[in-house]
Amino acid sequence: MTEDVAGVRRNPAIVELRARIRDHWDEFTPAGRSVCRSLSESTPERLLYLSAQELGVASKTSNATVIRTLQALGYAGLAELKDLVATPFSSSPREERLRNRIESTGGDPKHVWDRVIAESIERIELLNADLSMDSYKEAVRLMLEAREITTYGFGANYVAAEHLTLKLRRLGRRSRCIQTAGFRLADDLMAIEREDVVIVIAPGRLLVDAEVVIDRARAVGAGIILLCKQAVGERLAGDVTVTIHVPNTVTGITPEVLTIIVTVDALAQAVAAADTEHTLESAHTLETLRQQLGF
């Protein structure tokens, strides 16, 4: 089966999925084969908005059987498969993607709630499954040794960058968030020094501004932590110090910053735990200042 999807004659991820099903067919139980049939019969558009629960209902199995079957096919979970299937859709018109997203929820508030929760869990599970603990530990080490930690994120990811900066300041770490773009961005980049660490948040795509931030950090010898999807991380592996892969939203049902917020919270908590006395002293200072301000 080779459906037209968003102007793409064949969706490579669906072709690959069906090939894996053929290769592993004899290994599956009747329940696993039922899941495989539901997967192979789904169009790319439909698969993007299906939850594990809905696949379980369609295949007359269960959520757990769906997940086990996907893992037996070599996927970390449904979120990874969706991410691969979604690639050709990035070139489709924004209005069309918005319409598909709205129609997939059915308009029922309970259905909307269930869909958002299900996709959130899928993305966080994929984040956990794909995490390189060595990369995470190295990122924490760089942050602990930095003179200053500079965070950068564009669009909705600016919220996560600012969130991380605030948490680090409350932990007594010198940190700032770049709040400029374009012409004014150059002024902020001038302040990056060799002993600094720059955290670039770009889970979806890398804009020119983000690339210039990375280039500037490299030029002065600063450490660079990149939070991004796997494809971007692989392309920039030689340009950054450490990469942490974060799965991006493929449907738009959950916010782009969901897995980023989880990741930066984990980074901040590890920094706090690495030096308990410093963390407690900073917390005491912060509380004293708030009391002086009447809070």
C-alpha positions as MATLAB code, in Angstrom:
seq = 'MTEDVAGVRRNPAIVELRARIRDHWDEFTPAGRSVCRSLSESTPERLLYLSAQELGVASKTSNATVIRTLQALGYAGLAELKDLVATPFSSSPREERLRNRIESTGGDPKHVWDRVIAESIERIELLNADLSMDSYKEAVRLMLEAREITTYGFGANYVAAEHLTLKLRRLGRRSRCIQTAGFRLADDLMAIEREDVVIVIAPGRLLVDAEVVIDRARAVGAGIILLCKQAVGERLAGDVTVTIHVPNTVTGITPEVLTIIVTVDALAQAVAAADTEHTLESAHTLETLRQQLGF';
ca = [
       0.000    0.000    0.000;
       1.424    3.376   -0.982;
      -0.908    6.223   -0.010;
      -0.344    9.828   -1.038;
       0.504   11.753    2.136;
       0.891   15.545    2.171;
       2.122   15.441   -1.439;
       4.632   12.665   -0.675;
       4.040    9.605   -2.842;
       5.199    7.120   -0.209;
       5.678    7.596    3.483;
       9.057    5.952    4.219;
       8.147    5.258    7.839;
       5.017    3.325    6.840;
       6.980    1.361    4.240;
       9.557    0.526    6.924;
       6.840   -0.398    9.440;
       5.268   -2.866    7.046;
       8.656   -4.355    6.207;
       9.361   -4.923    9.917;
       5.954   -6.533   10.349;
       6.683   -8.948    7.485;
      10.103   -9.795    8.927;
       8.764  -10.510   12.436;
       5.325  -11.914   11.591;
       6.133  -15.514   12.516;
       7.393  -14.435   15.959;
       4.114  -12.851   17.055;
       1.255  -14.306   19.060;
      -2.279  -13.964   17.650;
      -2.711  -10.784   19.741;
       0.540   -9.324   18.404;
      -0.518  -10.116   14.833;
      -3.820   -8.361   15.440;
      -1.930   -5.220   16.507;
       0.277   -5.516   13.421;
      -2.786   -5.684   11.170;
      -4.235   -2.526   12.749;
      -0.899   -0.718   12.333;
      -0.392   -1.766    8.725;
      -3.969   -0.888    7.746;
      -3.765    2.628    9.236;
      -3.062    5.528    6.923;
      -0.235    7.852    8.003;
      -2.750   10.600    8.781;
      -4.795    8.325   11.036;
      -1.765    6.750   12.717;
      -0.464   10.168   13.800;
      -3.526   10.782   15.956;
      -4.120    7.284   17.318;
      -3.370    6.530   20.954;
      -2.146    3.177   22.267;
      -5.562    2.725   23.876;
      -7.375    3.299   20.560;
      -5.031    0.872   18.811;
      -5.786   -1.633   21.547;
      -9.519   -1.242   20.956;
      -9.112   -1.463   17.168;
      -7.042   -4.646   17.449;
      -9.206   -6.088   20.256;
      -6.143   -6.339   22.489;
      -4.791   -3.941   25.151;
      -2.484   -0.943   25.613;
       0.230   -3.234   26.978;
      -0.001   -5.549   23.947;
       0.283   -2.573   21.586;
       3.423   -1.307   23.352;
       5.021   -4.775   23.496;
       4.329   -5.295   19.804;
       5.861   -1.954   18.858;
       8.943   -2.720   20.952;
       9.238   -6.146   19.304;
       9.216   -4.293   15.962;
      12.175   -2.216   17.149;
      10.417    0.995   18.227;
      10.784    2.546   21.682;
       7.038    3.089   21.655;
       4.168    4.630   19.724;
       5.631    8.133   20.053;
       8.791    7.127   18.167;
       6.781    5.580   15.342;
       4.633    8.715   15.113;
       7.730   10.890   14.995;
       9.041    8.932   12.001;
       5.664    8.949   10.251;
       5.273   12.711   10.773;
       8.398   13.779    8.858;
       6.702   14.273    5.449;
       3.904   16.274    7.086;
       6.240   19.145    8.031;
       5.864   20.550    4.511;
       2.064   20.424    4.495;
       0.125   23.707    4.929;
      -0.278   24.860    8.543;
      -4.063   25.175    8.079;
      -4.293   21.574    6.957;
      -2.315   20.336    9.970;
      -4.477   22.422   12.311;
      -7.666   21.012   10.768;
      -6.389   17.436   11.147;
      -5.487   18.094   14.773;
      -8.893   19.543   15.632;
     -10.820   16.850   13.780;
      -8.793   14.087   15.451;
     -10.097   15.102   18.881;
     -13.730   14.770   17.832;
     -14.639   17.990   19.645;
     -15.679   16.146   22.813;
     -13.956   17.644   25.909;
     -13.431   14.222   27.519;
     -11.873   12.903   24.311;
      -9.650   15.989   24.077;
      -8.488   15.525   27.684;
      -7.747   11.825   27.163;
      -5.850   12.533   23.931;
      -3.646   15.218   25.492;
      -2.849   13.040   28.528;
      -2.129    9.965   26.393;
       0.229   11.819   24.061;
       1.985   13.524   26.991;
       2.680   10.141   28.588;
       3.892    8.710   25.266;
       6.344   11.564   24.734;
       7.739   11.432   28.270;
       8.151    7.647   28.028;
      10.030    8.096   24.749;
      12.197   10.799   26.349;
      13.091    8.385   29.137;
      13.739    5.471   26.777;
      16.056    7.505   24.538;
      17.996    9.256   27.308;
      21.769    8.840   27.282;
      22.709    8.889   30.962;
      26.305    9.714   30.039;
      25.154   12.815   28.132;
      22.915   13.871   31.016;
      25.741   13.506   33.557;
      28.152   15.397   31.308;
      25.666   18.246   30.902;
      25.300   18.500   34.692;
      29.094   18.514   35.129;
      29.468   21.344   32.608;
      26.795   23.383   34.371;
      28.427   22.894   37.784;
      31.802   24.082   36.498;
      30.517   27.042   34.457;
      31.302   30.664   35.322;
      27.879   31.550   33.888;
      25.137   29.526   32.244;
      23.465   31.172   29.267;
      20.170   29.729   28.025;
      18.670   30.274   24.594;
      15.374   29.163   23.071;
      13.224   30.636   20.317;
       9.443   30.724   20.054;
       7.692   28.687   22.751;
      11.072   27.313   23.836;
      12.002   30.716   25.227;
       9.610   29.889   28.086;
      11.681   26.805   28.953;
      14.953   28.745   28.663;
      13.682   31.461   31.015;
      12.284   28.811   33.378;
      15.694   27.104   33.611;
      17.500   30.394   34.176;
      15.175   31.303   37.048;
      15.651   27.899   38.700;
      19.439   28.129   38.393;
      19.511   31.628   39.893;
      17.467   30.397   42.849;
      20.083   27.674   43.299;
      22.762   30.350   43.541;
      24.139   29.745   40.034;
      25.030   32.662   37.810;
      22.707   32.409   34.826;
      21.040   34.552   32.171;
      18.525   33.978   29.420;
      19.039   35.525   25.991;
      15.888   37.501   25.266;
      16.843   39.067   21.943;
      16.793   38.066   18.279;
      18.146   39.372   15.000;
      20.222   42.555   15.169;
      20.131   42.845   18.979;
      21.197   39.221   19.446;
      24.787   40.183   18.630;
      25.006   42.278   21.814;
      24.070   39.309   24.003;
      26.483   36.995   22.197;
      29.365   39.342   22.959;
      29.026   38.504   26.674;
      29.711   34.770   26.273;
      33.130   33.800   27.630;
      35.353   30.728   27.537;
      34.423   29.554   31.050;
      30.687   29.701   30.275;
      28.182   27.081   29.217;
      25.511   27.840   26.634;
      22.311   25.757   26.616;
      20.522   25.893   23.245;
      16.935   24.630   23.201;
      15.793   23.637   19.713;
      13.593   20.515   19.803;
      12.060   20.989   16.360;
      14.298   22.840   13.952;
      17.380   24.996   14.134;
      16.916   28.590   12.951;
      19.757   30.821   11.787;
      19.841   32.669   15.137;
      20.341   29.404   17.027;
      23.147   28.363   14.703;
      24.871   31.716   15.274;
      24.561   31.234   19.059;
      26.299   27.859   18.702;
      28.973   29.309   16.397;
      29.729   32.117   18.863;
      30.018   29.705   21.797;
      32.384   27.511   19.776;
      34.472   30.522   18.739;
      35.203   31.524   22.351;
      35.577   27.950   23.602;
      32.455   27.843   25.782;
      30.704   24.556   26.527;
      27.559   23.915   24.494;
      24.602   21.793   25.610;
      22.061   21.200   22.851;
      18.526   19.995   23.597;
      17.024   18.836   20.309;
      15.458   16.005   18.351;
      17.734   13.204   17.245;
      18.131   14.268   13.604;
      19.373   17.741   14.578;
      21.661   16.285   17.241;
      23.297   13.902   14.783;
      23.903   16.715   12.290;
      25.549   18.958   14.912;
      27.359   16.267   16.899;
      30.765   17.739   16.073;
      29.742   21.332   16.815;
      28.470   20.987   20.397;
      29.899   19.577   23.634;
      26.941   17.395   24.565;
      23.518   16.651   23.099;
      20.388   15.516   24.915;
      17.705   14.201   22.585;
      14.159   15.350   23.339;
      11.192   14.070   21.298;
       9.252   16.844   19.627;
       5.466   16.956   19.246;
       4.348   15.391   15.970;
       0.664   16.283   16.153;
       0.575   19.644   17.939;
      -1.865   18.193   20.476;
       0.732   18.547   23.234;
       3.011   21.597   23.541;
       6.479   21.582   22.008;
       8.017   22.502   25.365;
       6.553   19.534   27.278;
       9.618   17.267   27.167;
      11.956   20.274   27.288;
      10.490   21.399   30.629;
      10.932   17.880   32.031;
      14.548   17.832   30.799;
      15.564   21.242   32.151;
      13.932   20.444   35.499;
      16.003   17.255   35.658;
      19.154   19.249   34.872;
      18.397   21.872   37.526;
      17.578   19.258   40.170;
      20.834   17.418   39.492;
      22.768   20.672   39.873;
      20.986   21.325   43.186;
      21.706   17.817   44.475;
      25.400   18.015   43.558;
      26.094   20.698   46.194;
      23.503   20.526   48.958;
      25.140   23.146   51.209;
      25.374   25.718   48.432;
      21.765   25.013   47.430;
      20.490   25.414   51.014;
      22.492   28.589   51.535;
      21.027   30.092   48.368;
      17.514   29.078   49.434;
      18.045   30.787   52.810;
      19.300   33.983   51.140;
      16.335   33.990   48.766;
      13.859   33.547   51.628;
      15.514   36.357   53.622;
      15.280   38.756   50.685;
      11.606   37.867   50.132;
      10.839   38.542   53.783;
      12.530   41.944   53.536;
      10.298   42.678   50.542;
       7.212   41.760   52.565;
       6.563   38.319   51.106;
];
